[in-house]
mmCIF file of N, CA and C in Angstrom:
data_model
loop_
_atom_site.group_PDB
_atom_site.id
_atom_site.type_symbol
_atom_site.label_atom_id
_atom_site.label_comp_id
_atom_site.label_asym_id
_atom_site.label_seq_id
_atom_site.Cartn_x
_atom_site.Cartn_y
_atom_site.Cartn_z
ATOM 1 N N UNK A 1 8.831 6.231 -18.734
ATOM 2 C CA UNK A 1 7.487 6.688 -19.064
ATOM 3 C C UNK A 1 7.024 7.678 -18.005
ATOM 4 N N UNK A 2 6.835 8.561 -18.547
ATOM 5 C CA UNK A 2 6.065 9.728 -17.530
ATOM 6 C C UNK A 2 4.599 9.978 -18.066
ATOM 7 N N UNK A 3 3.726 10.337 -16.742
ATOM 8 C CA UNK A 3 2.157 11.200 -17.155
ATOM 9 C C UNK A 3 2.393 12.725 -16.394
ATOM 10 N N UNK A 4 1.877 13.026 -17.682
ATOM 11 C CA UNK A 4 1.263 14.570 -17.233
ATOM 12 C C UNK A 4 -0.046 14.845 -17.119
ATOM 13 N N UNK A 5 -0.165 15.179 -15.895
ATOM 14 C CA UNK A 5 -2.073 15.761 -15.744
ATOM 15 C C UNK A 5 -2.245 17.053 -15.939
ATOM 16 N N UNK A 6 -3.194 17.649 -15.949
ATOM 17 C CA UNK A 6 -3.095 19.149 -16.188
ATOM 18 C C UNK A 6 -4.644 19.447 -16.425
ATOM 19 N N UNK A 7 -5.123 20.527 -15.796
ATOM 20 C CA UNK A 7 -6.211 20.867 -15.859
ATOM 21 C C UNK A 7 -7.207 20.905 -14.623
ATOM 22 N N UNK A 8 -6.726 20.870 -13.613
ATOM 23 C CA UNK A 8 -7.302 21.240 -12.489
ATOM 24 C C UNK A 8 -7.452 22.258 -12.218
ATOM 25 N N UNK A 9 -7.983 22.807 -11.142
ATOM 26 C CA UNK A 9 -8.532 24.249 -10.782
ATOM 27 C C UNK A 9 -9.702 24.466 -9.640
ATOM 28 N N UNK A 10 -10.237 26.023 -9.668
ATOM 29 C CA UNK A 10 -11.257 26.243 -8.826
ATOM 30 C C UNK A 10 -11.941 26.320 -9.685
ATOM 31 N N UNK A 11 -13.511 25.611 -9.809
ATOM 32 C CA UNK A 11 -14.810 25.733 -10.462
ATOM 33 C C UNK A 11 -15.868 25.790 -9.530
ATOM 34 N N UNK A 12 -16.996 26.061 -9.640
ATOM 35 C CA UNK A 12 -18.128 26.318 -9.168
ATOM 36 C C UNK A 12 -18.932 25.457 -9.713
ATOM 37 N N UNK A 13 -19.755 25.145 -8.285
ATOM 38 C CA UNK A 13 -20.781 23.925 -8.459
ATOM 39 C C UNK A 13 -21.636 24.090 -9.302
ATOM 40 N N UNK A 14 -22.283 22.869 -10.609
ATOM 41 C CA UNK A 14 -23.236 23.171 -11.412
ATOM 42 C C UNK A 14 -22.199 23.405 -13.018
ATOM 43 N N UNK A 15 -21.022 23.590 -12.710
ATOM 44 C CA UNK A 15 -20.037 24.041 -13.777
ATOM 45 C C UNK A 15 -19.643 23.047 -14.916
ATOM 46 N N UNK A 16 -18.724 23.133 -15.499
ATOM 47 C CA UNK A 16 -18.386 21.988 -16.089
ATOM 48 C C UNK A 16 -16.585 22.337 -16.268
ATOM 49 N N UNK A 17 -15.640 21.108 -16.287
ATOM 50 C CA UNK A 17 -14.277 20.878 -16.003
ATOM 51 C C UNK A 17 -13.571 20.115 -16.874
ATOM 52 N N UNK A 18 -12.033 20.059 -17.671
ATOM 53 C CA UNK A 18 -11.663 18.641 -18.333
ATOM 54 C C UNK A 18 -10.769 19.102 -18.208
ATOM 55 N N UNK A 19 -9.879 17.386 -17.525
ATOM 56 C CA UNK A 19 -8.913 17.147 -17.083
ATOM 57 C C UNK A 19 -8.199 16.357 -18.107
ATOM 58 N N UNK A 20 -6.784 16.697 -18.581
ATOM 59 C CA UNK A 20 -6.070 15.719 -19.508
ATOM 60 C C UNK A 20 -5.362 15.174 -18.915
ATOM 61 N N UNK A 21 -4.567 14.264 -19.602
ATOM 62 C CA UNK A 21 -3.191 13.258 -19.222
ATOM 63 C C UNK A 21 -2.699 12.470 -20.462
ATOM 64 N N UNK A 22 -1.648 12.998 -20.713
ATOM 65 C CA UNK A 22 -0.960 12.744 -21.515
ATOM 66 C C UNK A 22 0.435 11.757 -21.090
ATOM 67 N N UNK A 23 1.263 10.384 -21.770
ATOM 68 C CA UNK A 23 1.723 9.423 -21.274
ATOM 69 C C UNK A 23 2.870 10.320 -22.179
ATOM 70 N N UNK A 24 4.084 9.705 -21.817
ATOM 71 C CA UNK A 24 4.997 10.302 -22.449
ATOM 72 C C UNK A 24 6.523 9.138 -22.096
ATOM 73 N N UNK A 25 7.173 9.223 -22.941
ATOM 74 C CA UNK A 25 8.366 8.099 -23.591
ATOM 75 C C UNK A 25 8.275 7.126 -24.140
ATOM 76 N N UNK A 26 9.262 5.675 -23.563
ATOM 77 C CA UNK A 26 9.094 4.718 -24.174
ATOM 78 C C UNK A 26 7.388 3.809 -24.374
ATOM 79 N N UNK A 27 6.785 3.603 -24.971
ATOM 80 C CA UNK A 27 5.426 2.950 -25.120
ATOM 81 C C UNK A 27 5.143 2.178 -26.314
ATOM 82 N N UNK A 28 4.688 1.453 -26.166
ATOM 83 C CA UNK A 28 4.471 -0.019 -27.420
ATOM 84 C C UNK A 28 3.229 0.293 -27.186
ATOM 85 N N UNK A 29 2.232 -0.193 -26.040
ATOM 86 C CA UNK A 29 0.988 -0.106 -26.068
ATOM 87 C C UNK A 29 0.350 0.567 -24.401
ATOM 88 N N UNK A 30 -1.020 1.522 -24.625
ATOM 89 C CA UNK A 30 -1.227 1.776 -23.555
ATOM 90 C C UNK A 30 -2.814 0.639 -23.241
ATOM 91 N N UNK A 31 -2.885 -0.266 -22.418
ATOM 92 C CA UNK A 31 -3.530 -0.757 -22.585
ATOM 93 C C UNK A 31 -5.058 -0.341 -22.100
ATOM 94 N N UNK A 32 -4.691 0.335 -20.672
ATOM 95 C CA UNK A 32 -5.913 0.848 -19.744
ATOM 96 C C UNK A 32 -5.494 2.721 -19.851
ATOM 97 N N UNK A 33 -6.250 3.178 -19.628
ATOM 98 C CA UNK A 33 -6.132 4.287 -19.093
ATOM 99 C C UNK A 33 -7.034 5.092 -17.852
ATOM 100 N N UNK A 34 -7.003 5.735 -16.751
ATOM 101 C CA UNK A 34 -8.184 5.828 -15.839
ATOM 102 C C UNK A 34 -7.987 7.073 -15.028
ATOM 103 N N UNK A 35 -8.557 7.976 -14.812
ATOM 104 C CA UNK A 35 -8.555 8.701 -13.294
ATOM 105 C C UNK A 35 -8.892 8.279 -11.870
ATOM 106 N N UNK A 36 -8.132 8.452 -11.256
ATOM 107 C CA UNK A 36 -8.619 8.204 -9.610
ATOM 108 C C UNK A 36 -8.868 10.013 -8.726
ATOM 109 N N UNK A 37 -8.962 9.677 -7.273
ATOM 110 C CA UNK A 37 -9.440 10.902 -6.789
ATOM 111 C C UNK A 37 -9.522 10.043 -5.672
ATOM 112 N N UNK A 38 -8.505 11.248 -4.674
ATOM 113 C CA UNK A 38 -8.327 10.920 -3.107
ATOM 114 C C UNK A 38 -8.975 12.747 -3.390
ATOM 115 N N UNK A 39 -10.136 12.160 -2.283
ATOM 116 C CA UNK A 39 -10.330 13.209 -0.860
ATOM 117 C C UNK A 39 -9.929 13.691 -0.292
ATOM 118 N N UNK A 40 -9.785 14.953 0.696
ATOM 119 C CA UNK A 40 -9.271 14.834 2.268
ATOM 120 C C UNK A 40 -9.865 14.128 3.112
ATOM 121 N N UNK A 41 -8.619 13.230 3.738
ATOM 122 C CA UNK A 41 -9.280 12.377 4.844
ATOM 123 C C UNK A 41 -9.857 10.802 4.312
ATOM 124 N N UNK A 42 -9.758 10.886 2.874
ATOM 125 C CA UNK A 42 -10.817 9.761 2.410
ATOM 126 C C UNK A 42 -9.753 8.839 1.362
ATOM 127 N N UNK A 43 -9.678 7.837 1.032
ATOM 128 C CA UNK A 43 -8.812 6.717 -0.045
ATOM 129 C C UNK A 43 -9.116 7.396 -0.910
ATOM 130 N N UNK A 44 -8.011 6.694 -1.622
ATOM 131 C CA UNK A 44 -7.974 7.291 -2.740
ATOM 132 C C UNK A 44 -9.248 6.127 -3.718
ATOM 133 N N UNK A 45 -9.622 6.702 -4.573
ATOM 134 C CA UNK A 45 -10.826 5.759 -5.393
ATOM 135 C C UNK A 45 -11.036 5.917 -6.882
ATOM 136 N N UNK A 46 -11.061 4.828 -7.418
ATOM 137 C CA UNK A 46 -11.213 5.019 -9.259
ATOM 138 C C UNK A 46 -12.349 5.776 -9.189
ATOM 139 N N UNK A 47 -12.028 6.670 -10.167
ATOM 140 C CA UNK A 47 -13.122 7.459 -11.189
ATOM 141 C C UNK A 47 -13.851 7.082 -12.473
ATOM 142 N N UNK A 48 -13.250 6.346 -13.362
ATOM 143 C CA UNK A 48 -13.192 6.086 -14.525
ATOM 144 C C UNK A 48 -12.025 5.314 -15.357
ATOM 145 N N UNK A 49 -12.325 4.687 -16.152
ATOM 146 C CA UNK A 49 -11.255 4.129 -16.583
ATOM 147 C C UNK A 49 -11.641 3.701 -18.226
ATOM 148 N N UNK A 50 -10.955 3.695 -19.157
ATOM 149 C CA UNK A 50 -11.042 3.160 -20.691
ATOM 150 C C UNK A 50 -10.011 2.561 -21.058
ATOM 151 N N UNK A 51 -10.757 1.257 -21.790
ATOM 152 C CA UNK A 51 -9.532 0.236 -22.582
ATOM 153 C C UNK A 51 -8.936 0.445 -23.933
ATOM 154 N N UNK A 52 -8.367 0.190 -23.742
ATOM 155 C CA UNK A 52 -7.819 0.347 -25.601
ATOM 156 C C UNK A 52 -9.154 0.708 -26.465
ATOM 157 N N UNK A 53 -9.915 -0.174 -26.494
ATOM 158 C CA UNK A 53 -11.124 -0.918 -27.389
ATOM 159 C C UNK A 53 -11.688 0.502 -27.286
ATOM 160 N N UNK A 54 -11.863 1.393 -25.854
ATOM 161 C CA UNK A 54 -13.227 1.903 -25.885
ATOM 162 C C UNK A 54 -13.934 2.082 -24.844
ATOM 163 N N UNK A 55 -14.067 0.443 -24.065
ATOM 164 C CA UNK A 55 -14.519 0.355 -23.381
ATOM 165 C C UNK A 55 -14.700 0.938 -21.760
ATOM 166 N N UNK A 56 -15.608 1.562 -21.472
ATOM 167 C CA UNK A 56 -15.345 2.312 -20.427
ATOM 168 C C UNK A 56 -16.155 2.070 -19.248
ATOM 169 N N UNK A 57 -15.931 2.464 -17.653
ATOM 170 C CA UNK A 57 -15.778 1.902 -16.659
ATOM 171 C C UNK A 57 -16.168 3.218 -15.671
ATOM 172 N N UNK A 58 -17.482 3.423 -15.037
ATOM 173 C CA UNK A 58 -17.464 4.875 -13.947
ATOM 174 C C UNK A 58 -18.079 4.180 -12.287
ATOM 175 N N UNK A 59 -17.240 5.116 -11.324
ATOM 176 C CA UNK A 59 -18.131 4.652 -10.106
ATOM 177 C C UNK A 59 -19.489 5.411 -10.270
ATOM 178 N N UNK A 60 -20.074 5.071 -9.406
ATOM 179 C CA UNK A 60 -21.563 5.206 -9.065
ATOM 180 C C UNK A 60 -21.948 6.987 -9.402
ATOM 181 N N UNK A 61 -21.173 7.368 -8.475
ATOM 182 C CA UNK A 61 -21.203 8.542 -8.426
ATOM 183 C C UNK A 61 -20.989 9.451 -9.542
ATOM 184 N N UNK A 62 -20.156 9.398 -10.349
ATOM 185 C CA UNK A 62 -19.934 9.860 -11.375
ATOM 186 C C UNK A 62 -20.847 9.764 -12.759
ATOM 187 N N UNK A 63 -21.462 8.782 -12.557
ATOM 188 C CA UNK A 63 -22.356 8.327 -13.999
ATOM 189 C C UNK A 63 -23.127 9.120 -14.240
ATOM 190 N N UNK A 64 -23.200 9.018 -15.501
ATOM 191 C CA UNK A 64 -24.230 10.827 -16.008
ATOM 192 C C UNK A 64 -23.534 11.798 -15.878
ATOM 193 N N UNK A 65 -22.641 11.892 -15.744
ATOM 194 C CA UNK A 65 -22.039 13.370 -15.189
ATOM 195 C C UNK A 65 -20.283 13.652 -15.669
ATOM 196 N N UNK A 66 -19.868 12.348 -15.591
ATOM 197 C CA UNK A 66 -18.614 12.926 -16.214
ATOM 198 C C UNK A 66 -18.128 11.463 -17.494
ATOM 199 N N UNK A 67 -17.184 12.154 -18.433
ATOM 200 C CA UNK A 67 -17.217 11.147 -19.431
ATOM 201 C C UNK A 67 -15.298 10.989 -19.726
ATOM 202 N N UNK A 68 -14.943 9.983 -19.771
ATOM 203 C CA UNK A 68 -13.737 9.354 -20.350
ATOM 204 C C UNK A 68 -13.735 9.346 -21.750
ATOM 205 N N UNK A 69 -12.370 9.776 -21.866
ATOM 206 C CA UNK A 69 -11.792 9.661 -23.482
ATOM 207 C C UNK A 69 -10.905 9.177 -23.325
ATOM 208 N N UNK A 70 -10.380 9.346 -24.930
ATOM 209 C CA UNK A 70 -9.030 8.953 -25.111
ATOM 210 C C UNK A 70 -8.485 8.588 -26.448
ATOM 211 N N UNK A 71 -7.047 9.707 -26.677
ATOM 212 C CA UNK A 71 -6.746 9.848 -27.761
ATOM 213 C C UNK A 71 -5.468 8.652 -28.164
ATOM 214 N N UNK A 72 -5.521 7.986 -28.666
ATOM 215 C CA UNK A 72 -4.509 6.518 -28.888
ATOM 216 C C UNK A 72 -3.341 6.995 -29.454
ATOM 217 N N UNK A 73 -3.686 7.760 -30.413
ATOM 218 C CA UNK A 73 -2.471 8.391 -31.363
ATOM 219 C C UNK A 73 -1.740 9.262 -30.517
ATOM 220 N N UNK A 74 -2.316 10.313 -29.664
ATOM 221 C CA UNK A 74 -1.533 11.338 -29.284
ATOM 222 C C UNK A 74 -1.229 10.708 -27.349
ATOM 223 N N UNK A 75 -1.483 9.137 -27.033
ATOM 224 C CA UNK A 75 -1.675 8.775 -25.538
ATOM 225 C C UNK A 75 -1.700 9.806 -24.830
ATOM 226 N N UNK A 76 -3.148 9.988 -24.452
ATOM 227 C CA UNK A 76 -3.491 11.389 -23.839
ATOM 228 C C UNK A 76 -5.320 10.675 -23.538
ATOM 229 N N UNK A 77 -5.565 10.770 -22.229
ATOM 230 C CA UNK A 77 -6.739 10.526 -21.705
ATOM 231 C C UNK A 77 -7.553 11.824 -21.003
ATOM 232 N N UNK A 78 -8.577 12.077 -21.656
ATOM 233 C CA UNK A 78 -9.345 12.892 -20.721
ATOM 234 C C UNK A 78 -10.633 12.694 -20.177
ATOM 235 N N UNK A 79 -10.814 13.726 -19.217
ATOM 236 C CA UNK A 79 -12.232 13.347 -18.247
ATOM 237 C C UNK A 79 -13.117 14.804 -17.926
ATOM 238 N N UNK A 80 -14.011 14.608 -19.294
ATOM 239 C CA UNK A 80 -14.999 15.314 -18.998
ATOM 240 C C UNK A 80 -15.867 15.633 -17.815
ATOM 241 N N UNK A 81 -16.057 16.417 -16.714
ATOM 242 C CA UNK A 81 -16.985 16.684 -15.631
ATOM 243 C C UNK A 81 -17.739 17.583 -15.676
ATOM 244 N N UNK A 82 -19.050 17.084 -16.014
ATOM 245 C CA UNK A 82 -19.856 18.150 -16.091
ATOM 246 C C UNK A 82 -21.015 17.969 -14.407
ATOM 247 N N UNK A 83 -21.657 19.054 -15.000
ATOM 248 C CA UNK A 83 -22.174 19.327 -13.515
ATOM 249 C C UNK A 83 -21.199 19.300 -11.970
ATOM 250 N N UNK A 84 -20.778 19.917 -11.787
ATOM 251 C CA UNK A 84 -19.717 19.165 -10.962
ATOM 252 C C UNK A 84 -20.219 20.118 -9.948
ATOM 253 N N UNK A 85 -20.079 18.412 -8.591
ATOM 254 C CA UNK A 85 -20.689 18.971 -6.990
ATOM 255 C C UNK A 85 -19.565 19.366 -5.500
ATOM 256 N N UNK A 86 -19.628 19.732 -4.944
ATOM 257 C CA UNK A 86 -18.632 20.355 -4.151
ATOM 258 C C UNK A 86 -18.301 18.856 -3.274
ATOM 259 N N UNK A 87 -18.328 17.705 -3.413
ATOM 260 C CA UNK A 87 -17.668 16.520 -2.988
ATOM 261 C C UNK A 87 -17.283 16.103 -4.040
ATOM 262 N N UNK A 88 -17.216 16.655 -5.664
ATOM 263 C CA UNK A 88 -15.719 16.251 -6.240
ATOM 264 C C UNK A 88 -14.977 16.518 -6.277
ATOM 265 N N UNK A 89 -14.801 17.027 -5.126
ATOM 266 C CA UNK A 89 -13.355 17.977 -4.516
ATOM 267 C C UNK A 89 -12.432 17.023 -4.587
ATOM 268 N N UNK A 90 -11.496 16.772 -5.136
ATOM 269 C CA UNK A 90 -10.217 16.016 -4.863
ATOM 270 C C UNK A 90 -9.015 16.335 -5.601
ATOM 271 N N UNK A 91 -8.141 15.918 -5.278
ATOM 272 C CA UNK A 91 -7.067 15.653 -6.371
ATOM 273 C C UNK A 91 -7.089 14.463 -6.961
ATOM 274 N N UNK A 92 -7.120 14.497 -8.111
ATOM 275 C CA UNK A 92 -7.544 13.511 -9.101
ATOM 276 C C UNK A 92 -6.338 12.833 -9.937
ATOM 277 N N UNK A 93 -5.751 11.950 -10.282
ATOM 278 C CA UNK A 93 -4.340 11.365 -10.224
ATOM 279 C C UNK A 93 -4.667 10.329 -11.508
ATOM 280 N N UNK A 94 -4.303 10.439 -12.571
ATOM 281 C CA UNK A 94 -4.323 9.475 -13.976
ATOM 282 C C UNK A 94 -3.694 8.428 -14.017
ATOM 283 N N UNK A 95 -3.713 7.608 -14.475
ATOM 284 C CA UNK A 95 -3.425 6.006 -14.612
ATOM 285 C C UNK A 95 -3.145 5.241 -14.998
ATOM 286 N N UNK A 96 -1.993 4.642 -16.126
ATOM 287 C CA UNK A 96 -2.319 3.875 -17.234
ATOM 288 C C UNK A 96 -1.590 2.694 -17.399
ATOM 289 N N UNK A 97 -1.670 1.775 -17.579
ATOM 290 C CA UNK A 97 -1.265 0.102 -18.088
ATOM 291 C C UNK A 97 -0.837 0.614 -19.272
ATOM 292 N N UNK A 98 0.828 0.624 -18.905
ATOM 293 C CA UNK A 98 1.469 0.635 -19.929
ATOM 294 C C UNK A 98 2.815 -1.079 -20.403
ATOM 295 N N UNK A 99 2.543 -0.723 -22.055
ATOM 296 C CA UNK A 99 3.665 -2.015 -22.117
ATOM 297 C C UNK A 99 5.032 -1.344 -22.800
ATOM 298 N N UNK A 100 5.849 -1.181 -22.309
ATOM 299 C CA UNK A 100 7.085 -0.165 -23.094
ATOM 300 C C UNK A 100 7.340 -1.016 -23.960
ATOM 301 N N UNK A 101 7.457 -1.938 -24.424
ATOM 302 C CA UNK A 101 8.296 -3.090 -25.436
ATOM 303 C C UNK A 101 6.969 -3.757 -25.975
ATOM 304 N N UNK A 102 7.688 -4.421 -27.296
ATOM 305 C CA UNK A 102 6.696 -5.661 -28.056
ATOM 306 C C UNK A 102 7.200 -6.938 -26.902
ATOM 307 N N UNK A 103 6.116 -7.447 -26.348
ATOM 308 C CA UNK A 103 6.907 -8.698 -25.470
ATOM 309 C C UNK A 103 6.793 -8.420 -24.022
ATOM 310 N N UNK A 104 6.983 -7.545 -23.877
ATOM 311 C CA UNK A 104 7.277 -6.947 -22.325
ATOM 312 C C UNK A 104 6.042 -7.405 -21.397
ATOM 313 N N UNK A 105 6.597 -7.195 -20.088
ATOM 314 C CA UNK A 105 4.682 -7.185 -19.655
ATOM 315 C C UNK A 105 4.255 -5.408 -19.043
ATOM 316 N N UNK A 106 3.205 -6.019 -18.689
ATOM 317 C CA UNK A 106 2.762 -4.634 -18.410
ATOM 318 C C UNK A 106 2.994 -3.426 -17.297
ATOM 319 N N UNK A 107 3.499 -2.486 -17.084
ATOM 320 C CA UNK A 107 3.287 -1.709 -15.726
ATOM 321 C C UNK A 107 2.427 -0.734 -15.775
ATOM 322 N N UNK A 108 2.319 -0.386 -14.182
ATOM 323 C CA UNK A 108 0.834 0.959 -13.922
ATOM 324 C C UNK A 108 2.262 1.904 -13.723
ATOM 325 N N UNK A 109 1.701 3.389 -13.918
ATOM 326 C CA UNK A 109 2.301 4.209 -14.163
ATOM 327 C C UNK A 109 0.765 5.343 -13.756
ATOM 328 N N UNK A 110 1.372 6.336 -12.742
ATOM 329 C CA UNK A 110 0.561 7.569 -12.331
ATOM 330 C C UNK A 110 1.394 8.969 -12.821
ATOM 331 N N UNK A 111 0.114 9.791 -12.786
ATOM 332 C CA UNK A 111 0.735 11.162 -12.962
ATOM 333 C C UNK A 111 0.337 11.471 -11.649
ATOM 334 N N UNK A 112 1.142 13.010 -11.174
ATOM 335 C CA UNK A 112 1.364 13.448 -10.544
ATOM 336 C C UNK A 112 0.213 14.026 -9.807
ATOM 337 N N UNK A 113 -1.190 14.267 -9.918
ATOM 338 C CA UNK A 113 -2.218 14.291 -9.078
ATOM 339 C C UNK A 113 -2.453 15.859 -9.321
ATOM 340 N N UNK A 114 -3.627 16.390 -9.875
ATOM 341 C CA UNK A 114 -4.148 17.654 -10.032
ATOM 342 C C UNK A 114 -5.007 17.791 -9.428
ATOM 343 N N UNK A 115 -5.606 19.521 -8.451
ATOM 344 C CA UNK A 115 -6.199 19.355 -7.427
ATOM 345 C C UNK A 115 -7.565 20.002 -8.238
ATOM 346 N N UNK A 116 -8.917 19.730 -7.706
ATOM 347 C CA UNK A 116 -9.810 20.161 -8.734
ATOM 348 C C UNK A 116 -10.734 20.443 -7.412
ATOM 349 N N UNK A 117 -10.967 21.933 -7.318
ATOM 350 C CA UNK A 117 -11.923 21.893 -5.852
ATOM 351 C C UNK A 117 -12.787 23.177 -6.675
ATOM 352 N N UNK A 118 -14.408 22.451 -6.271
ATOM 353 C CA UNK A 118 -15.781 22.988 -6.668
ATOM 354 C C UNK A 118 -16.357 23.232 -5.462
ATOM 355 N N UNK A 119 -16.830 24.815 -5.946
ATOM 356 C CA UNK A 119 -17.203 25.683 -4.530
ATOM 357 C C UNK A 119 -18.568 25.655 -4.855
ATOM 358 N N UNK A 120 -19.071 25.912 -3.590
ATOM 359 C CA UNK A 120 -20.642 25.647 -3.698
ATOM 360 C C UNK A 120 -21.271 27.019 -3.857
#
């Protein structure tokens, strides 16, 4: 199972941004899907996250401002950022609880980390 992220870049503060991730090979079910975002200098930290169902999950910071999707059919998660402030500078790294088999249990699986830096 591989993720692809894609959609990072230079934007300007006040702008708006969307980041995809798409899961790719063996997959039965994706159960979670989520973005994270390391800083410079700073941990890395969830952004967002959606369950199968729907259900969705933002830190503090983000609320109001950026929105989780997610396409089931095509396993592909994205993350709307709107307004975006020059400390959501990060590289931002996708996420997902995957089950490759009927039966199996579950593993986390990352993509490769896209860098998304907003100039003021």
């Amino acid at each position: 199972v591989q993720l692809q992220a894609s959609g990072g870049g230079l934007v300007q503060a006040g702008s708006s941004h969307r980041l995809s991730c798409t899961a790719s090979g063996t997959i039965f079910v994706i159960r979670r899907m989520g973005w994270y975002r390391q800083a410079p200098g700073r941990q890395r930290e969830l952004v967002a996250f959606i369950a199968w169902r729907g259900t969705t999950n933002y830190t503090d910071s983000v609320k109001g401002r950026f929105t989780i999707s997610r396409d089931n059919p095509k396993n592909t998660v994205y993350l709307q950022m709107d307004n975006l402030k020059p400390e959501d500078t990060a590289v931002y790294f996708c996420h997902a609880d995957i089950r490759p088999f009927y039966g199996s249990d579950d593993f986390d699986y990352w993509g490769q980390g896209t860098l998304v830096t907003v100039s003021s």
